[in-house]
Amino acid sequence: MHDHDDATAAGERWFAYAAAHPHTNVEIGGVAVVAGPAPSTVELHALIDLMRAAHPPLRDRARPRGTSATSPAAPADHLEEVALSAHGGDLALHAGIERVCAQPLTDVTWGMTLLHGHRDNEFALLLRAHHGLLDGMSLIGITLAAVREPGPPRRRTPSVPPPSWTSTRVRALVRAVAGITLPANAISLGPDRVQAPTGPPRRMWVRTPLPRMKAIAREGGVSLNDVYLAALAGALRPWLPDKSTGTVRVTVPLNTRRVDTSTALGNFHRGVPVILPCHLPTAAERLAATRPATRNIRNSHRDPDAEVLFDILPTRWHGRALARILHPRRTTMVATHVPGPAHPLKLHGHSINALLPLMFLPAGHHLSICLGEYAGTAHLAVVADPSLPNLDELPARWLAELDAFEGALTQPRPGTASMPSTITDPAPDDAERVATSSAGPDS
């Protein structure tokens, strides 16, 4: 189905995972919010053709379970249109997004939805795809192709030697097997004895200037991803059980593209476990502890044996192994980070004002998070089961953690003079905002 074997293997395990969990929607995507009049159907069909040309598997219909044959789909098969409440603003837009995402794709594995009417001279294009077909970086790639922009830059990554059964590889296999077979005790964020899903997931977004997060990372001597995860560790504290003996264990998808696949489309990622330091009492402590906690991510980048388990497992077992990794007793949540275009894009001459990420909720999970970047803005996307209490507070708490990092990093050290802050504050017209929606499929 894909041009590269590793993309095919990672994709197939997601198709198998979805087949084993028919009530779980594993679609990912994004929403481009565009200034200007809504495009015509002819223009959207041409846009879909550009995307299909960028990645030939996008021409295919959904593949029936147990078959390898597919038939081509027409551009109209990928397109739908939703008229929103007139002048309803962001609340109407986000309610429309929830309604669309609550109805999984059936005949095709990816689709585009035009949403309009919520605001004068603005529309949104929602792009979503089965995670077995595309990953987050692939979605960015076809978005760039659609607006006739160059693809993502090539990654300068070292070549990986062919695997051989060294003692290191054997130890890696033992660790991998132990990781999915030994008892695990990941903390669940949902109410006691309430198993997700209890209804269509709720979605929220919050934004903050990307230079602000980069400045915190620079001052704290950590990575941007560490800032994102450390803020998440603090934001989650109100949802931890009063008497918890486990850990908040998140699965972080790691981009596995290398020199020859750096601009390829498909599914190139593997999950890396990270234990968030939610138990530490201060934001400064949590930020400092996140860097050693994310050592797994940095080591996995360079580890040629990181996928040894899936290398030796028969393909028909890959979905089962993925289900074990993502089981709620082993993974509290998924937290992904998708870098996007650094400069604003235009669609048919109209400015794309925002790219909102869309994340999926794994089977049995109460929460999943995605951080997306676009043109100097970081968008945090929250998707959660409706049983999670006080969910509306989570985005604001994540922003409050960033405030706490700034305060901690600009405090004068003992015996030194106070230095002015180097943190970039948001401009008044780009103030941080939290947009929430609780609309269900019948709204």
mmCIF file of C-alpha atoms in Angstrom, residues 202-206 231-240 367 369 380 382 384-386 388-403 433-438:
data_model
loop_
_atom_site.group_PDB
_atom_site.id
_atom_site.type_symbol
_atom_site.label_atom_id
_atom_site.label_comp_id
_atom_site.label_asym_id
_atom_site.label_seq_id
_atom_site.Cartn_x
_atom_site.Cartn_y
_atom_site.Cartn_z
ATOM 1 C CA ARG A 202 -14.953 16.046 23.192
ATOM 2 C CA ARG A 203 -12.369 18.280 21.529
ATOM 3 C CA MET A 204 -10.733 21.524 22.616
ATOM 4 C CA TRP A 205 -7.900 23.691 21.371
ATOM 5 C CA VAL A 206 -5.725 26.329 22.954
ATOM 6 C CA ALA A 231 3.500 21.506 31.168
ATOM 7 C CA LEU A 232 1.261 18.510 30.538
ATOM 8 C CA ALA A 233 2.618 16.800 33.660
ATOM 9 C CA GLY A 234 1.552 19.759 35.774
ATOM 10 C CA ALA A 235 -1.765 20.269 34.035
ATOM 11 C CA LEU A 236 -2.799 16.654 34.699
ATOM 12 C CA ARG A 237 -2.288 16.778 38.459
ATOM 13 C CA PRO A 238 -5.955 17.546 39.366
ATOM 14 C CA TRP A 239 -7.056 14.389 37.539
ATOM 15 C CA LEU A 240 -4.690 12.009 39.349
ATOM 16 C CA LEU A 367 -7.469 11.439 27.137
ATOM 17 C CA ILE A 369 -3.140 15.191 23.392
ATOM 18 C CA LEU A 380 -2.615 22.225 21.859
ATOM 19 C CA VAL A 382 -7.238 17.901 23.502
ATOM 20 C CA ALA A 384 -11.147 13.242 25.712
ATOM 21 C CA ASP A 385 -13.916 10.923 26.753
ATOM 22 C CA PRO A 386 -16.884 12.917 28.106
ATOM 23 C CA LEU A 388 -13.446 12.963 32.317
ATOM 24 C CA PRO A 389 -14.593 15.527 34.920
ATOM 25 C CA ASN A 390 -13.876 19.263 34.655
ATOM 26 C CA LEU A 391 -12.335 18.737 31.237
ATOM 27 C CA ASP A 392 -12.748 22.396 30.279
ATOM 28 C CA GLU A 393 -10.037 23.283 32.812
ATOM 29 C CA LEU A 394 -7.258 21.264 31.156
ATOM 30 C CA PRO A 395 -6.192 23.689 28.376
ATOM 31 C CA ALA A 396 -6.087 26.626 30.789
ATOM 32 C CA ARG A 397 -4.051 24.595 33.269
ATOM 33 C CA TRP A 398 -1.532 23.753 30.523
ATOM 34 C CA LEU A 399 -1.137 27.475 29.775
ATOM 35 C CA ALA A 400 -0.786 28.186 33.504
ATOM 36 C CA GLU A 401 2.133 25.743 33.642
ATOM 37 C CA LEU A 402 3.910 27.769 30.949
ATOM 38 C CA ASP A 403 3.351 30.875 33.091
ATOM 39 C CA ARG A 433 -7.506 31.821 24.062
ATOM 40 C CA VAL A 434 -9.248 28.613 25.001
ATOM 41 C CA ALA A 435 -11.968 27.388 22.640
ATOM 42 C CA THR A 436 -14.215 24.602 23.877
ATOM 43 C CA SER A 437 -17.121 22.668 22.484
ATOM 44 C CA SER A 438 -19.329 20.007 23.989
#
